[in-house]
mmCIF file of C-alpha atoms in Angstrom:
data_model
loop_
_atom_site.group_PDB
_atom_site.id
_atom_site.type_symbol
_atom_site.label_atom_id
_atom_site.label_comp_id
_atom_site.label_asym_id
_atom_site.label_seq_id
_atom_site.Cartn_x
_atom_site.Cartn_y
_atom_site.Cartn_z
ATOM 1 C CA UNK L 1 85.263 143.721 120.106
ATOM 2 C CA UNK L 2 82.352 142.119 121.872
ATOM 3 C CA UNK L 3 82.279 138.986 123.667
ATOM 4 C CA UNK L 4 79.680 137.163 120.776
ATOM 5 C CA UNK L 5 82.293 138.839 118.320
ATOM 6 C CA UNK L 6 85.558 137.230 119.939
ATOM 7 C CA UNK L 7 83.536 133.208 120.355
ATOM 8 C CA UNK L 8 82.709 133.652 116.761
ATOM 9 C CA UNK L 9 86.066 134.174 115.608
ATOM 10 C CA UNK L 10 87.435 131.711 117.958
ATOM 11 C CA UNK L 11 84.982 129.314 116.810
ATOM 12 C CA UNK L 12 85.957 129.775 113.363
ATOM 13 C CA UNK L 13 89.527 129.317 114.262
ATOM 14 C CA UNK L 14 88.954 125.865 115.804
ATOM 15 C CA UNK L 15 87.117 124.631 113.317
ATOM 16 C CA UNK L 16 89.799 125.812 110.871
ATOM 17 C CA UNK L 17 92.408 124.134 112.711
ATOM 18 C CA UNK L 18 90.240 120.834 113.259
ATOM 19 C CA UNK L 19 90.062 120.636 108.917
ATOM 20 C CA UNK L 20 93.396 121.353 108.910
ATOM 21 C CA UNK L 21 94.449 118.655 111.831
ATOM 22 C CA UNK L 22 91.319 116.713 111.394
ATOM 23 C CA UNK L 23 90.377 116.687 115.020
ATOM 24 C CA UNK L 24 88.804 113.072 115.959
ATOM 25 C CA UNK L 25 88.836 111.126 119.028
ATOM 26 C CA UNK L 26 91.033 108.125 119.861
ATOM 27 C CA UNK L 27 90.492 104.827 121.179
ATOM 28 C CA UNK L 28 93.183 102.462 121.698
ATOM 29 C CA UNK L 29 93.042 100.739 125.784
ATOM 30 C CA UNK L 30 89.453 99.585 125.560
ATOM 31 C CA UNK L 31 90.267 96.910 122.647
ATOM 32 C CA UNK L 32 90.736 92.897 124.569
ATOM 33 C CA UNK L 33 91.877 90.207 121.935
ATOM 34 C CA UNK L 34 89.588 87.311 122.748
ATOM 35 C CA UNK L 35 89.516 83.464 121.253
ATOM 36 C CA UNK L 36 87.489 82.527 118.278
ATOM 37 C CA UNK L 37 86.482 79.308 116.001
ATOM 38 C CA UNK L 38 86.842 79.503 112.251
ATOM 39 C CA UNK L 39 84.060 77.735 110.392
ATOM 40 C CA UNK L 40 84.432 76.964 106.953
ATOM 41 C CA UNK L 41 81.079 77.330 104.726
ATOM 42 C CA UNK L 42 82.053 75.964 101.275
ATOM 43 C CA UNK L 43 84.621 75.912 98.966
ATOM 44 C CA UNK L 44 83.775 76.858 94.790
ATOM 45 C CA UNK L 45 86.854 76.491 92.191
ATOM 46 C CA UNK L 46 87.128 79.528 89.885
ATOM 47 C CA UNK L 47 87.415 78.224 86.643
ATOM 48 C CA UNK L 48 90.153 79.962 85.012
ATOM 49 C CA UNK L 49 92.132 77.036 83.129
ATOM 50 C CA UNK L 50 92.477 79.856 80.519
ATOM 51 C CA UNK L 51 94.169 82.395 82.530
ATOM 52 C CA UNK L 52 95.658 81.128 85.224
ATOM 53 C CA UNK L 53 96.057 84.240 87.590
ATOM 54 C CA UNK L 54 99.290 84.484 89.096
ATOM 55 C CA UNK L 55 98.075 87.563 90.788
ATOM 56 C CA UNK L 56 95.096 89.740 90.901
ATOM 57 C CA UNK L 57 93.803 93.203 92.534
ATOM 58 C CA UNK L 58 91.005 93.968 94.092
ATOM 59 C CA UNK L 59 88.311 91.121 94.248
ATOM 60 C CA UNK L 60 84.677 92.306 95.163
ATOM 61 C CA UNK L 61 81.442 90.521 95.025
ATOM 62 C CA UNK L 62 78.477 92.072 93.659
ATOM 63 C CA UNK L 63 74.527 90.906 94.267
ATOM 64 C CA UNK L 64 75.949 87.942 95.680
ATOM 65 C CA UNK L 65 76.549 86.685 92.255
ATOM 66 C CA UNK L 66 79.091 88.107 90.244
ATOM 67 C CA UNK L 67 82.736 87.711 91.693
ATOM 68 C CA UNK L 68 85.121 90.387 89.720
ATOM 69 C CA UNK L 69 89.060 91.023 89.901
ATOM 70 C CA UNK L 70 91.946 92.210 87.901
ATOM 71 C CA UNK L 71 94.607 90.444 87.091
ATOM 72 C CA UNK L 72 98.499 91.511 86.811
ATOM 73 C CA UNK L 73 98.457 91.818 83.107
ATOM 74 C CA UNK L 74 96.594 95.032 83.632
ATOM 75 C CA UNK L 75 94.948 94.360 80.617
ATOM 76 C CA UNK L 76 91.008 94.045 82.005
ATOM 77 C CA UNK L 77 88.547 93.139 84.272
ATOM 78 C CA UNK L 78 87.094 89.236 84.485
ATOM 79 C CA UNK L 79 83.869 87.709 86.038
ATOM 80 C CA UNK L 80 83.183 85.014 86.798
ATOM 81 C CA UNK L 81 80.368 83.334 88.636
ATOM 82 C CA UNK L 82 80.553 83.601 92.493
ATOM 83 C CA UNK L 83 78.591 80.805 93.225
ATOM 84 C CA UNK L 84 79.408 78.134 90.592
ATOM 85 C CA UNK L 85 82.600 79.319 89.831
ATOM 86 C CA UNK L 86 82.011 79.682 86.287
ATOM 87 C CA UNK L 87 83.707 82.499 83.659
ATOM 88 C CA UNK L 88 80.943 84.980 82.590
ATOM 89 C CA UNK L 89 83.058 87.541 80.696
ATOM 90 C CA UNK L 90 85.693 89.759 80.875
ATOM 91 C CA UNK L 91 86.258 93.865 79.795
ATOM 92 C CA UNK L 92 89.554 94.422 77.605
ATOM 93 C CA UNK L 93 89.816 95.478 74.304
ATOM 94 C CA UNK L 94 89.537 92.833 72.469
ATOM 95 C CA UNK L 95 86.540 91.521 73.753
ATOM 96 C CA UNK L 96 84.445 94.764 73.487
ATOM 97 C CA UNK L 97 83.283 95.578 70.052
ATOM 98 C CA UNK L 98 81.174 98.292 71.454
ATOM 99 C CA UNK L 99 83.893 100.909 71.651
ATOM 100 C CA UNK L 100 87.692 100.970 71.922
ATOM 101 C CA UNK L 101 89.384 101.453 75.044
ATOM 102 C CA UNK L 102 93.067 101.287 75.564
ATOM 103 C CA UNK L 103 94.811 98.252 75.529
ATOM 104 C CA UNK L 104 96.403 98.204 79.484
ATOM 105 C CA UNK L 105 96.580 99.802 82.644
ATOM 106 C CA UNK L 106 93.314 98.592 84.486
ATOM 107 C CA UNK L 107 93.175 97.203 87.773
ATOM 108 C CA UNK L 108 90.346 99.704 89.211
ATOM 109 C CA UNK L 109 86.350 98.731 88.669
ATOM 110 C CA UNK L 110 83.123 98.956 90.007
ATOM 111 C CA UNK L 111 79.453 97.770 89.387
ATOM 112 C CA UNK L 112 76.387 99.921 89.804
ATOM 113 C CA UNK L 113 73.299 98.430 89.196
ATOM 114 C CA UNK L 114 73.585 97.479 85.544
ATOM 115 C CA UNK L 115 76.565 98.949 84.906
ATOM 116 C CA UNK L 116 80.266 98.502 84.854
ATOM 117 C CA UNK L 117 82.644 101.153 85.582
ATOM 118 C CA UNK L 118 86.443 100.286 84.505
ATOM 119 C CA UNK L 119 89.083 102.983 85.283
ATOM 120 C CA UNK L 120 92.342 103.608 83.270
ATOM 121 C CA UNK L 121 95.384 104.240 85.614
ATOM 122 C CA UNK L 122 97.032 106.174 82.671
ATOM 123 C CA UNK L 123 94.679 108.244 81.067
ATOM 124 C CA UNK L 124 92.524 108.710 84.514
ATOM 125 C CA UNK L 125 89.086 107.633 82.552
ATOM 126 C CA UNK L 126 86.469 106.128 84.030
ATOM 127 C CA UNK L 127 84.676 103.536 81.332
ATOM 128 C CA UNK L 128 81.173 103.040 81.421
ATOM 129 C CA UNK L 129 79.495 99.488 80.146
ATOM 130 C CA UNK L 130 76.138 97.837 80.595
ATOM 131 C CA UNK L 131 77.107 94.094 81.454
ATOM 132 C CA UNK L 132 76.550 92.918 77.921
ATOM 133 C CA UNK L 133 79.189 95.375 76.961
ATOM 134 C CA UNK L 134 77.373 97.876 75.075
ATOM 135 C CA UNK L 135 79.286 101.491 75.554
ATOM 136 C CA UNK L 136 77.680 104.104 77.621
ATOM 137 C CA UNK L 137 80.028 106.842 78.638
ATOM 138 C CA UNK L 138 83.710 107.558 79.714
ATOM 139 C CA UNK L 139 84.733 110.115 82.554
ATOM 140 C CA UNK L 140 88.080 111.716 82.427
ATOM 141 C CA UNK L 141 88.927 112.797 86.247
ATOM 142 C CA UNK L 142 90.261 116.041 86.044
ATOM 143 C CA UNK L 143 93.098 115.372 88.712
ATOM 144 C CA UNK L 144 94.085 118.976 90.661
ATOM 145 C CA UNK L 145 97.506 118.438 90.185
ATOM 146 C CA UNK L 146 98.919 117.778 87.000
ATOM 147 C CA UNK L 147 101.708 114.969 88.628
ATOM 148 C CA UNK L 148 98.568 112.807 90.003
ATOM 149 C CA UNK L 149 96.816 109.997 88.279
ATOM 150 C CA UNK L 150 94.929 106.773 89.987
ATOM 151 C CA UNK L 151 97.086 104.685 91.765
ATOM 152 C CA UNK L 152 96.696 100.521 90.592
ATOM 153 C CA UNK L 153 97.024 99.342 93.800
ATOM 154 C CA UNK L 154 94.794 101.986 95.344
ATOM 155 C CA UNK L 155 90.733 101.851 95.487
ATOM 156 C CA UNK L 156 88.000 102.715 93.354
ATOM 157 C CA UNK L 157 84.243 102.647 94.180
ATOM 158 C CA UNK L 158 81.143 104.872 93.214
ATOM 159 C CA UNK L 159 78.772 105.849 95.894
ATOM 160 C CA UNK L 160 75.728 108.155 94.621
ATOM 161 C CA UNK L 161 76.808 110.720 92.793
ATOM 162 C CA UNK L 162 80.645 110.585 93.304
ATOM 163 C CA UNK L 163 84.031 108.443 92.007
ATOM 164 C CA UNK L 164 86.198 107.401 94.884
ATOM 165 C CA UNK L 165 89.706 107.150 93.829
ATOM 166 C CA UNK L 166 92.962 106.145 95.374
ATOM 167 C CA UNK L 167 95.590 109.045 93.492
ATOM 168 C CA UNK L 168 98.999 108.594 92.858
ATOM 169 C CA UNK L 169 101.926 111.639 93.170
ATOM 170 C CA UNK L 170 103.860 111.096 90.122
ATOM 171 C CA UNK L 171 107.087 112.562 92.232
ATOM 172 C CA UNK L 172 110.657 111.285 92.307
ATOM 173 C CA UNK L 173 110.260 109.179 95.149
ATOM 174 C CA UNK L 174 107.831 107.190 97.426
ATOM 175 C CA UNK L 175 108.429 109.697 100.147
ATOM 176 C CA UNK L 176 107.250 112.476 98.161
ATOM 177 C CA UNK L 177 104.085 110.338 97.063
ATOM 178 C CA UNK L 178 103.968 109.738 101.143
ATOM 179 C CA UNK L 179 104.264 113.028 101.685
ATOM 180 C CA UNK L 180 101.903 114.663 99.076
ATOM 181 C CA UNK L 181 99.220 112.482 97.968
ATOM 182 C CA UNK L 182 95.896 112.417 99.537
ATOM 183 C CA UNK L 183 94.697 109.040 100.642
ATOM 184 C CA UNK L 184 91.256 109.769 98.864
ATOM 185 C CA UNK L 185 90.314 111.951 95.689
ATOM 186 C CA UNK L 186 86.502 112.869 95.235
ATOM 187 C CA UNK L 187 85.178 113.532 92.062
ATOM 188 C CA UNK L 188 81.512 114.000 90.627
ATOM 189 C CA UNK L 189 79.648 111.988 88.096
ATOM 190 C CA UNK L 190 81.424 114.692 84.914
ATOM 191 C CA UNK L 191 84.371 114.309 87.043
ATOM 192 C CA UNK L 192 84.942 117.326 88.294
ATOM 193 C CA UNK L 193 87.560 117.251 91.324
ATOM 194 C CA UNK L 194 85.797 118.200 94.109
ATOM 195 C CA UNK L 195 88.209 117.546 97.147
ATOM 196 C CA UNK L 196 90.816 115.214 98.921
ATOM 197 C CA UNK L 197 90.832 113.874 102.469
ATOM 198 C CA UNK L 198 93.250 111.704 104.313
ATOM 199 C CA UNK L 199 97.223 111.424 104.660
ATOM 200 C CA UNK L 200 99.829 108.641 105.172
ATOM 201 C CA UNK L 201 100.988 107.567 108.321
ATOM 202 C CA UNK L 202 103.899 110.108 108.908
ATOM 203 C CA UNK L 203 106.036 107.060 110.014
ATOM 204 C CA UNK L 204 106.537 106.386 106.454
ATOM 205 C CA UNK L 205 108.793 109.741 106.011
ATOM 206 C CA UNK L 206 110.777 108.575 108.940
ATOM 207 C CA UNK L 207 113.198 106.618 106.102
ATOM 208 C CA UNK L 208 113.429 105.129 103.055
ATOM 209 C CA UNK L 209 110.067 102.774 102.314
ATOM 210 C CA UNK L 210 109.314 100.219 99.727
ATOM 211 C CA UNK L 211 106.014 98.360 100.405
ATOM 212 C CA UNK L 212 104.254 95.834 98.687
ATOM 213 C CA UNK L 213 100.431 97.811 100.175
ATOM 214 C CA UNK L 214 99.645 101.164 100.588
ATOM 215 C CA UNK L 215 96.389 101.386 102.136
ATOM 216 C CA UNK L 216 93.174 99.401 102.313
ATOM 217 C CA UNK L 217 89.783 101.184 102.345
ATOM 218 C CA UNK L 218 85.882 100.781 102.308
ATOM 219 C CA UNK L 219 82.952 102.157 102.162
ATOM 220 C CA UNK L 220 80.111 101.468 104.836
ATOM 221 C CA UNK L 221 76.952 103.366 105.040
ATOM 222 C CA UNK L 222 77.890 107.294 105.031
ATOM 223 C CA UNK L 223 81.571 106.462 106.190
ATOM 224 C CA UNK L 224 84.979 105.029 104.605
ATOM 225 C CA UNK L 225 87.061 103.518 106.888
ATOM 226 C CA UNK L 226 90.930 103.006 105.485
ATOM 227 C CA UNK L 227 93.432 100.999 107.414
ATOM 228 C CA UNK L 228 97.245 101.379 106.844
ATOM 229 C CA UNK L 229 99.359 98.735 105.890
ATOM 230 C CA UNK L 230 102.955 99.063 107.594
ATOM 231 C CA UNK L 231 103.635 100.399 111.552
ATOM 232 C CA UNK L 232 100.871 100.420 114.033
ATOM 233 C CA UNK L 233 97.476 99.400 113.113
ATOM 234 C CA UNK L 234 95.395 102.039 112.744
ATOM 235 C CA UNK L 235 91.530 102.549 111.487
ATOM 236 C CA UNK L 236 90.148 105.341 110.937
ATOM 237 C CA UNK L 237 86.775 106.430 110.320
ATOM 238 C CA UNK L 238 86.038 109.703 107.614
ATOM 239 C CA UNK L 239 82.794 110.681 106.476
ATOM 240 C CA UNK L 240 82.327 111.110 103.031
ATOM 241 C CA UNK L 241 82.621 114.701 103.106
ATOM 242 C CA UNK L 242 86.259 113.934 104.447
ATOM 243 C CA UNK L 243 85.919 114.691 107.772
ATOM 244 C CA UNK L 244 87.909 112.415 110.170
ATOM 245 C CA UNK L 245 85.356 111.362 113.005
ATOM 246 C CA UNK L 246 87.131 108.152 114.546
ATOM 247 C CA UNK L 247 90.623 106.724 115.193
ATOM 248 C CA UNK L 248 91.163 103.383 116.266
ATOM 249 C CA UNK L 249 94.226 102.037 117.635
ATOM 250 C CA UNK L 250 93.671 98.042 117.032
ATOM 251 C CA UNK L 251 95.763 95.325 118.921
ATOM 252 C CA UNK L 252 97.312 92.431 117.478
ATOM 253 C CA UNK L 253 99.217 89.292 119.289
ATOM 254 C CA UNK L 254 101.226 88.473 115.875
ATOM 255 C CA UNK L 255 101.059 92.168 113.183
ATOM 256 C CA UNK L 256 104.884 93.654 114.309
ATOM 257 C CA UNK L 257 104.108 97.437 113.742
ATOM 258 C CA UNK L 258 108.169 97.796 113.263
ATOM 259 C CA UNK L 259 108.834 99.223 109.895
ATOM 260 C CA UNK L 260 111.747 97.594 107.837
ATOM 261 C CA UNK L 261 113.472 101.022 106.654
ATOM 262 C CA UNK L 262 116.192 100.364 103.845
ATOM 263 C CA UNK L 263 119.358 102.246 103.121
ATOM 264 C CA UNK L 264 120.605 101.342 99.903
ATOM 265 C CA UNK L 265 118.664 98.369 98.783
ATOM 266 C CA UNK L 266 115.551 97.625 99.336
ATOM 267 C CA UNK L 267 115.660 93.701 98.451
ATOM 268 C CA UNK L 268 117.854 94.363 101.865
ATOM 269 C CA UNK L 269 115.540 95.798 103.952
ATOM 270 C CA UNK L 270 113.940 94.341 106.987
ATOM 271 C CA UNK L 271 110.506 92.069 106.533
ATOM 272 C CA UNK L 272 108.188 94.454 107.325
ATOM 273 C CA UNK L 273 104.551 92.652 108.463
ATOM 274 C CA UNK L 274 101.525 94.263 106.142
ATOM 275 C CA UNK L 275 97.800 94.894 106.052
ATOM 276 C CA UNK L 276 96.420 93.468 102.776
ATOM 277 C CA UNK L 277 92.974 93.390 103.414
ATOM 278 C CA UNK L 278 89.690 95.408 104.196
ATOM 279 C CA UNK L 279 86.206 94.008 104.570
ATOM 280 C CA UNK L 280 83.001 94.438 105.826
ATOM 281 C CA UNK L 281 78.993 93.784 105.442
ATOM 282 C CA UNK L 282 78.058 97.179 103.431
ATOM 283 C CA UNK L 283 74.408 96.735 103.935
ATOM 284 C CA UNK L 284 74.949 95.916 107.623
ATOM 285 C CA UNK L 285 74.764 98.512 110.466
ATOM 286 C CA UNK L 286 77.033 97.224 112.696
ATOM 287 C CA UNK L 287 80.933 98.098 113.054
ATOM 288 C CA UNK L 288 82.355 94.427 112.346
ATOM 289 C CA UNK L 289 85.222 94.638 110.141
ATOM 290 C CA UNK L 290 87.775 92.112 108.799
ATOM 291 C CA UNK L 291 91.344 92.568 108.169
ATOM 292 C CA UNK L 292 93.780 90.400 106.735
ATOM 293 C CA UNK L 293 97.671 91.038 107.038
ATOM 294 C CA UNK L 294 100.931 89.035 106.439
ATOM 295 C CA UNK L 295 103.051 88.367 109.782
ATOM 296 C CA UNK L 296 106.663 87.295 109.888
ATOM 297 C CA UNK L 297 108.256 85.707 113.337
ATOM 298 C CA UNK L 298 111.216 87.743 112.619
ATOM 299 C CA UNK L 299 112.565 90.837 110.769
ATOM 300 C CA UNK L 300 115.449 88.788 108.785
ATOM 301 C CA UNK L 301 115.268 88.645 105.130
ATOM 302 C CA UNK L 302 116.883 85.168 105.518
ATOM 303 C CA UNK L 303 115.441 83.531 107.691
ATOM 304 C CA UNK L 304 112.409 85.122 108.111
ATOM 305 C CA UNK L 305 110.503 84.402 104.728
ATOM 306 C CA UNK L 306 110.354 80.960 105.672
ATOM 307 C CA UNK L 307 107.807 82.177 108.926
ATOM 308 C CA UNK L 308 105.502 83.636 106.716
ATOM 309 C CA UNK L 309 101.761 83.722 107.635
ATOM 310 C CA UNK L 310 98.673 85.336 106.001
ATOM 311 C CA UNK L 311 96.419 86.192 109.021
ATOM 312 C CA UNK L 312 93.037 86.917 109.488
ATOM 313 C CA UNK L 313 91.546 89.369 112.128
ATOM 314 C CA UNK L 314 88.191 90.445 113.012
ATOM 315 C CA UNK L 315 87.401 93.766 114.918
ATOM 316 C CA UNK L 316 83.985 94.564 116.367
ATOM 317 C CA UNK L 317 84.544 98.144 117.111
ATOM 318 C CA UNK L 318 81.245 98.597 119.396
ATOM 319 C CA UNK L 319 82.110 95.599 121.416
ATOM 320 C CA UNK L 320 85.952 96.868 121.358
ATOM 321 C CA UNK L 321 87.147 92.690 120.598
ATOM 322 C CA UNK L 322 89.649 91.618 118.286
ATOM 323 C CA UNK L 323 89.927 87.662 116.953
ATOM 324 C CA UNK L 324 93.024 86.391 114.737
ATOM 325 C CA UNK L 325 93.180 83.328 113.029
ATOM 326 C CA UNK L 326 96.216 81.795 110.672
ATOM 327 C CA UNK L 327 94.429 81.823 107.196
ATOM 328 C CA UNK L 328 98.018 80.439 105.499
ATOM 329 C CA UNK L 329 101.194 79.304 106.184
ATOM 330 C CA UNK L 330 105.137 79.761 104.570
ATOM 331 C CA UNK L 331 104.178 77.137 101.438
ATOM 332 C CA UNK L 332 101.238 79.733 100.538
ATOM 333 C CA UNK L 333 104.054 82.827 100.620
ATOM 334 C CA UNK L 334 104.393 83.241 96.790
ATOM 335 C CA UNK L 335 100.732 81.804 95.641
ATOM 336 C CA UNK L 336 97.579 84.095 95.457
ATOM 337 C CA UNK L 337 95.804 84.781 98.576
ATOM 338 C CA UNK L 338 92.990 88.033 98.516
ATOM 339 C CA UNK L 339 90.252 89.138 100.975
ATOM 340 C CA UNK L 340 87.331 89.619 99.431
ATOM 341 C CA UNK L 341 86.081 93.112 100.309
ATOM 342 C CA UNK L 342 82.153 92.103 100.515
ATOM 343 C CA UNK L 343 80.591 90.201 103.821
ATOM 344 C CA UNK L 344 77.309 88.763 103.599
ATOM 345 C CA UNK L 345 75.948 88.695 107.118
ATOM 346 C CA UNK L 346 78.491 86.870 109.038
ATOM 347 C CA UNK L 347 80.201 85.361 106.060
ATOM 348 C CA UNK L 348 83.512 86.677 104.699
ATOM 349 C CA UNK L 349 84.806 85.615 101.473
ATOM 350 C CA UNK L 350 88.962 84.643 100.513
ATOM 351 C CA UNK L 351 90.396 83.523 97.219
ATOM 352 C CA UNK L 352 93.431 81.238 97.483
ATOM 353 C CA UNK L 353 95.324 79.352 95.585
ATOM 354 C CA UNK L 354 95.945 75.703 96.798
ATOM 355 C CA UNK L 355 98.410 72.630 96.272
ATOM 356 C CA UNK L 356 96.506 71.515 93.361
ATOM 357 C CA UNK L 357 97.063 74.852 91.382
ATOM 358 C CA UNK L 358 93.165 75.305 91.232
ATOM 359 C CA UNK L 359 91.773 78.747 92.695
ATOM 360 C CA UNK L 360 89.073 78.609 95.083
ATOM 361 C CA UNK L 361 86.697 81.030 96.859
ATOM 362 C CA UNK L 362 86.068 80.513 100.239
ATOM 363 C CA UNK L 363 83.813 81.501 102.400
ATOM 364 C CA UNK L 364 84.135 81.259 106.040
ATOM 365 C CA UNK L 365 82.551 82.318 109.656
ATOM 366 C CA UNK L 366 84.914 83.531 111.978
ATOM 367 C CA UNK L 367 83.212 83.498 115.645
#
């Protein structure tokens, strides 16, 4: 065998290995956790007298204008005005005369342009609306394995020409969904599956696991970055091929990576401190993100609610410097607190709900 012979095949075997392993590089020593001011902008109450959300998934902000969520009926997707506050309209079935969808099971959405795309966690179809509601198409994702569907606390987003999706393993237990889901599914515009990239920590295998997250992810530019929620704090950096070019290992003076393993109940097991929250300017072309995460003093279920913060951090990965700031304290540990996903500039976006039962959204600068 010749020498250009033996490099190519030994080429072709590291390259193998590196999509198998997904070979990245590391950083982790270089991060310094510095001081920083919170400023808040403004404050807008969300009208929603009629609804009155006692939860909701997956808040985004699109053309600065139109703040959208789901709620924990499962039953649709609202908007309301992200400036004034106002309702605008919502997608279920009884408010679209257009075409019939089924009743429940949405918590997934995204907005192109002028259109709406509302995904079924059920059926795995993708529903396509103008924003007056007129009907323009439905997607079923053709899943590669019959036991996987969308995942309602996962992510959804299209980017060009592909779906996004956060799958679920239908198996008997969160280990096995641990162990053989992908963190992202890919699928075309018909969609077509056309592959899967990312994996759970393997810390969550190391026991049994309930958690109230999963993951968060988002798309910036030509990369999606996905943070876990439990053990140490991790981002990492794919491209949107699926190829795993960065890992960083963040810092934190108050997340406890320790993971609060159960062994017969889990309403028994340890507090376990959790990422909740993923955002960043899209349109921006720096490497500022903004994390929020729920921190606990200590791992005892009864003592330890009542230390119960919601955090906010903020990670500029090119000047390696972390800031963390208490968003919420114990009183705010069973009312409605989200990260918006979207940052304008500088400006990062939170929904809350206060003392006076009204819902605001709040924007902030953290410097």
């Amino acid at each position: 065998m010749t020498a250009h012979k033996k490099f190519k095949i030994g080429l072709s075997i590291f390259w193998l290995i590196c999509g198998i392993a997904s070979c990245s590089s590391s950083t982790d020593q270089e991060f310094k956790i510095v001081e920083g001011r919170l400023q808040m902008i403004d404050s807008v109450v969300i009208q929603d007298e009629n609804f009155q959300f006692g939860s909701i998934y997956h808040p985004k902000i699109f053309n600065d204008t139109i703040l959208g969520f789901a709620d924990g009926t499962f039953t649709g997707i609202s908007l309301f005005n992200a400036r004034t506050g106002a309702y605008i309209t919502n997608f279920e079935t009884d408010s679209i005369d257009s075409y019939v969808i089924p009743y429940q099971n949405y918590t997934q959405f995204s907005i192109d342009r002028d259109s709406v795309f509302i995904m079924n966690n059920m059926n795995s179809t993708v529903y396509e609306f103008d924003l007056k509601k007129n009907y323009i198409n439905n997607i079923e994702l053709d899943f590669n394995n019959i036991r996987s569907r969308p995942f309602f606390m996962g992510n959804f987003e299209r980017k060009g020409n592909r779906f996004y999706v956060t799958p679920y393993f239908d198996g008997a237990g969160l280990n096995e969904l641990f162990l053989n889901a992908p963190s992202v599914s890919v699928f075309d515009l018909e969609g077509n599956h056309l592959y899967d990239f990312g994996r759970y920590p393997e810390d969550y295998l190391e026991g049994k696991l309930v958690l109230s997250n999963y993951e968060s992810k988002i798309i910036k530019g030509d990369k999606m970055y996905i943070i876990n929620a439990a053990g140490k704090l991790v981002l990492k950096e794919y491209s949107l091929d699926g190829n795993l070019t960065q890992s960083y290992n963040l810092l934190s003076d108050h997340f406890d990576p320790t993971i609060g393993f159960y062994t017969d109940d889990p309403f028994e097991a340890p507090l376990t401190d959790q990422v909740n929250g993923l955002a960043t300017d899209q349109n921006a072309d720096d490497k500022t993100f903004y994390i929020t995460y729920t921190s606990f003093d200590t791992r005892d279920r009864e003592f330890g609610l009542k230390t119960f913060r919601w955090m906010l951090m903020k990670v500029d990965l090119e000047n390696k410097s972390i800031k963390e700031f208490e968003l919420a304290d114990n009183w705010y540990i069973d009312e409605l607190t989200e990260l918006v996903a979207q940052v304008k500039n500088d400006t990062v976006s939170i929904l809350i709900r206060e003392p006076d039962e009204k819902l605001y959204l709040k924007r902030l600068i953290f410097d």
